[in-house]
CSV table of C-alpha atoms in Angstrom, one decimal:
chain,number,residue,atom,x,y,z
A,1436,UNK,CA,167.7,20.8,220.3
A,1437,UNK,CA,169.4,22.0,223.0
A,1438,UNK,CA,168.0,25.1,224.3
A,1439,UNK,CA,171.3,27.7,223.4
A,1440,UNK,CA,170.9,26.7,219.7
A,1441,UNK,CA,166.9,27.7,219.9
A,1442,UNK,CA,168.0,31.0,221.7
A,1443,UNK,CA,170.3,31.6,218.5
A,1444,UNK,CA,167.6,31.2,215.7
A,1445,UNK,CA,165.4,33.0,217.6
A,1446,UNK,CA,167.6,36.3,218.0
A,1447,UNK,CA,168.7,35.5,214.1
A,1448,UNK,CA,164.5,35.4,213.7
A,1449,UNK,CA,164.4,38.9,215.4
A,1450,UNK,CA,167.2,40.3,213.4
A,1451,UNK,CA,165.5,39.6,210.0
A,1452,UNK,CA,162.3,40.7,211.1
A,1453,UNK,CA,163.9,43.8,212.4
A,1454,UNK,CA,165.7,44.4,208.8
A,1455,UNK,CA,162.6,43.6,206.9
A,1456,UNK,CA,160.6,45.9,209.0
A,1457,UNK,CA,163.3,48.2,207.9
A,1458,UNK,CA,163.1,48.2,204.5
A,1459,UNK,CA,159.5,48.6,204.9
A,1460,UNK,CA,158.3,44.8,204.8
A,1461,UNK,CA,156.1,44.9,207.6
A,1462,UNK,CA,154.4,42.2,209.4
A,1463,UNK,CA,154.7,38.7,207.3
A,1464,UNK,CA,150.9,39.1,206.6
A,1465,UNK,CA,151.8,42.0,204.9
A,1466,UNK,CA,154.7,40.6,202.6
A,1467,UNK,CA,152.6,37.6,201.9
A,1468,UNK,CA,149.9,40.1,200.3
A,1469,UNK,CA,152.4,42.2,199.0
A,1470,UNK,CA,154.1,39.1,197.4
A,1471,UNK,CA,149.9,38.0,196.1
A,1472,UNK,CA,149.6,41.1,194.5
A,1473,UNK,CA,152.9,41.0,193.0
A,1474,UNK,CA,152.1,37.2,191.7
A,1475,UNK,CA,148.5,38.3,190.2
A,1476,UNK,CA,149.8,41.3,188.7
A,1477,UNK,CA,153.0,39.2,186.9
A,1478,UNK,CA,150.7,36.8,185.7
A,1479,UNK,CA,147.9,39.4,184.4
A,1480,UNK,CA,150.6,41.2,182.7
A,1481,UNK,CA,151.9,37.7,181.0
A,1482,UNK,CA,148.4,37.2,179.7
A,1483,UNK,CA,148.4,41.1,178.6
A,1484,UNK,CA,152.1,39.9,176.9
A,1485,UNK,CA,150.4,36.6,175.2
A,1486,UNK,CA,147.5,38.5,173.9
A,1487,UNK,CA,149.8,41.6,172.2
A,1488,UNK,CA,151.6,38.8,170.6
A,1489,UNK,CA,148.7,37.3,169.4
A,1490,UNK,CA,147.5,40.8,167.9
A,1491,UNK,CA,150.5,41.2,166.3
A,1492,UNK,CA,150.8,38.2,164.5
A,1493,UNK,CA,147.2,38.6,163.3
A,1494,UNK,CA,147.9,42.2,162.3
A,1495,UNK,CA,151.3,40.6,160.3
A,1496,UNK,CA,148.9,38.2,158.9
A,1497,UNK,CA,146.5,41.1,157.7
A,1498,UNK,CA,149.2,43.3,156.3
A,1499,UNK,CA,150.2,40.3,153.9
A,1500,UNK,CA,147.1,39.0,153.0
A,1501,UNK,CA,145.9,42.7,151.8
A,1502,UNK,CA,149.8,43.4,150.5
A,1503,UNK,CA,148.9,40.6,148.1
A,1504,UNK,CA,145.5,41.5,147.3
A,1505,UNK,CA,146.4,45.0,146.6
A,1506,UNK,CA,149.2,43.6,144.5
A,1507,UNK,CA,147.0,41.9,142.5
A,1508,UNK,CA,144.3,44.5,142.1
A,1509,UNK,CA,146.6,46.8,140.8
A,1510,UNK,CA,148.1,44.3,137.7
A,1511,UNK,CA,144.6,43.9,137.0
A,1512,UNK,CA,143.7,47.8,137.2
A,1513,UNK,CA,147.0,48.4,135.1
A,1514,UNK,CA,145.9,45.6,132.6
A,1515,UNK,CA,142.3,47.5,132.2
A,1516,UNK,CA,143.8,50.8,131.9
A,1517,UNK,CA,146.1,49.6,129.2
A,1518,UNK,CA,143.4,48.5,127.0
A,1519,UNK,CA,141.2,51.8,127.3
A,1520,UNK,CA,144.7,53.9,127.1
A,1521,UNK,CA,145.1,52.3,123.7
A,1522,UNK,CA,141.8,52.7,122.5
A,1523,UNK,CA,142.2,56.4,123.3
A,1524,UNK,CA,145.6,57.3,122.1
A,1525,UNK,CA,144.3,55.6,118.9
A,1526,UNK,CA,141.3,58.0,119.1
A,1527,UNK,CA,143.3,61.2,119.8
A,1528,UNK,CA,146.2,60.0,117.2
A,1529,UNK,CA,144.4,58.4,114.3
A,1530,UNK,CA,146.4,55.1,115.3
A,1531,UNK,CA,149.6,54.6,117.1
A,1532,UNK,CA,150.8,52.2,120.1
A,1533,UNK,CA,150.4,53.5,124.0
A,1534,UNK,CA,150.8,51.1,126.9
A,1535,UNK,CA,151.7,51.3,130.7
A,1536,UNK,CA,154.4,49.2,132.4
A,1537,UNK,CA,155.5,48.9,135.9
A,1538,UNK,CA,158.7,49.1,136.5
A,1539,UNK,CA,161.5,48.8,139.6
A,1540,UNK,CA,163.8,51.1,140.3
A,1541,UNK,CA,166.6,50.3,142.4
A,1542,UNK,CA,166.9,52.5,145.4
A,1543,UNK,CA,169.5,55.1,145.9
A,1544,UNK,CA,170.5,58.0,148.1
A,1545,UNK,CA,171.6,61.1,146.5
A,1546,UNK,CA,175.1,61.7,145.0
A,1547,UNK,CA,176.9,64.7,146.4
A,1548,UNK,CA,177.4,67.5,143.6
A,1549,UNK,CA,180.4,68.0,141.7
A,1550,UNK,CA,181.7,64.2,141.6
A,1551,UNK,CA,182.3,62.7,138.0
A,1552,UNK,CA,179.5,60.6,136.1
A,1553,UNK,CA,181.7,57.3,135.9
A,1554,UNK,CA,182.2,57.7,139.9
A,1555,UNK,CA,179.1,58.1,140.1
A,1556,UNK,CA,178.0,55.1,137.5
A,1557,UNK,CA,180.2,53.0,139.2
A,1558,UNK,CA,179.2,53.5,143.1
A,1559,UNK,CA,175.9,52.5,141.8
A,1560,UNK,CA,177.1,49.6,140.1
A,1561,UNK,CA,178.9,48.4,143.3
A,1562,UNK,CA,175.7,49.4,145.2
A,1563,UNK,CA,173.6,47.4,143.3
A,1564,UNK,CA,175.8,44.2,143.1
A,1565,UNK,CA,176.6,44.5,146.8
A,1566,UNK,CA,173.1,44.4,147.5
A,1567,UNK,CA,170.5,42.8,145.1
A,1568,UNK,CA,168.2,42.3,147.3
A,1569,UNK,CA,167.6,45.9,148.4
A,1570,UNK,CA,164.4,47.5,148.1
A,1571,UNK,CA,163.6,49.6,144.9
A,1572,UNK,CA,160.6,52.0,144.1
A,1573,UNK,CA,157.9,50.8,141.9
A,1574,UNK,CA,156.4,53.2,139.5
A,1575,UNK,CA,154.8,53.5,135.9
A,1576,UNK,CA,156.2,53.9,132.4
A,1577,UNK,CA,154.3,54.9,129.8
A,1578,UNK,CA,155.7,53.9,126.0
A,1579,UNK,CA,154.5,55.8,123.3
A,1580,UNK,CA,154.9,55.1,119.5
A,1581,UNK,CA,153.2,57.6,117.2
A,1582,UNK,CA,151.7,56.9,114.3
A,1583,UNK,CA,154.0,57.5,110.8
A,1584,UNK,CA,156.4,58.9,113.0
A,1585,UNK,CA,159.8,57.1,114.8
A,1586,UNK,CA,159.2,59.1,117.8
A,1587,UNK,CA,159.0,56.8,121.0
A,1588,UNK,CA,159.0,58.1,124.9
A,1589,UNK,CA,157.4,60.8,126.3
A,1590,UNK,CA,160.5,62.8,126.0
A,1591,UNK,CA,160.3,63.1,122.3
A,1592,UNK,CA,157.0,64.6,122.2
A,1593,UNK,CA,155.7,68.1,121.6
A,1594,UNK,CA,153.8,70.0,124.4
A,1595,UNK,CA,150.9,69.2,122.4
A,1596,UNK,CA,151.2,65.5,122.1
A,1597,UNK,CA,152.3,65.2,125.6
A,1598,UNK,CA,148.4,67.0,126.2
A,1599,UNK,CA,146.9,64.5,124.3
A,1600,UNK,CA,148.7,61.6,125.8
A,1601,UNK,CA,148.1,62.8,129.0
A,1602,UNK,CA,144.1,63.5,128.1
A,1603,UNK,CA,144.0,59.7,126.4
A,1604,UNK,CA,145.4,58.0,130.2
A,1605,UNK,CA,143.0,60.5,131.9
A,1606,UNK,CA,139.9,59.2,130.0
A,1607,UNK,CA,141.2,55.7,130.2
A,1608,UNK,CA,141.4,55.9,134.2
A,1609,UNK,CA,138.1,57.5,134.2
A,1610,UNK,CA,136.6,54.3,131.8
A,1611,UNK,CA,138.2,51.6,134.4
A,1612,UNK,CA,136.9,53.4,137.2
A,1613,UNK,CA,134.3,56.4,136.7
A,1614,UNK,CA,134.3,59.2,139.1
A,1615,UNK,CA,131.2,61.0,140.1
A,1616,UNK,CA,132.0,63.6,138.1
A,1617,UNK,CA,135.5,65.2,136.3
A,1618,UNK,CA,136.5,68.9,136.2
A,1619,UNK,CA,138.8,69.2,133.3
A,1620,UNK,CA,140.4,72.6,133.6
A,1621,UNK,CA,142.1,74.4,130.0
A,1622,UNK,CA,143.8,70.6,129.6
A,1623,UNK,CA,143.0,72.2,125.7
A,1624,UNK,CA,145.8,74.9,126.2
A,1625,UNK,CA,148.8,73.4,125.0
A,1626,UNK,CA,146.6,72.2,121.6
A,1627,UNK,CA,146.6,73.7,118.4
A,1628,UNK,CA,143.5,73.6,116.4
A,1629,UNK,CA,143.7,70.4,114.8
A,1630,UNK,CA,144.3,68.5,117.9
A,1631,UNK,CA,141.6,70.8,119.9
A,1632,UNK,CA,139.4,69.0,117.3
A,1633,UNK,CA,140.4,65.7,117.9
A,1634,UNK,CA,140.3,66.2,121.5
A,1635,UNK,CA,136.6,67.7,121.1
A,1636,UNK,CA,135.7,64.3,119.0
């Protein structure tokens, strides 16, 4: 190369060095050291991200597994409680039918007051038809049929009958999963003399 070209290149390199120093780049050694530190940190963070993704995946698998187990145990528990509930209900009322069932209510928001029932119902039906996969709340429904009566459902029972039904359910649950002790405070308050005798027996 000609001497002038070499001089131009040297001047350009010097200018670049000066600009690097102005930006805090320092010498070539410092720049290389900084670069290595940044590269090492980048590699470390990349490994951390991979570990976190693996952990998140294993946690998701664990949650899924637990949900399945809990769902199975819940259904088995309901079946066991149902058997005991029927037994205690028959003891309390001298017969009849009682059972628990798992129900799923569609999720819905609160409606503003002052609207017509037809409007609210059409909104609800519309919402349900628009998104059939929308998550609903699971709950427990109690079906009751008293002996020698046409009464069905908890809303049709008297206060004493509701108390006896609740007591039967409490005893059924305590039979399936016995607690170390059970405190029953004034559970017979709503009962008349005849029902208190049944409860005592």
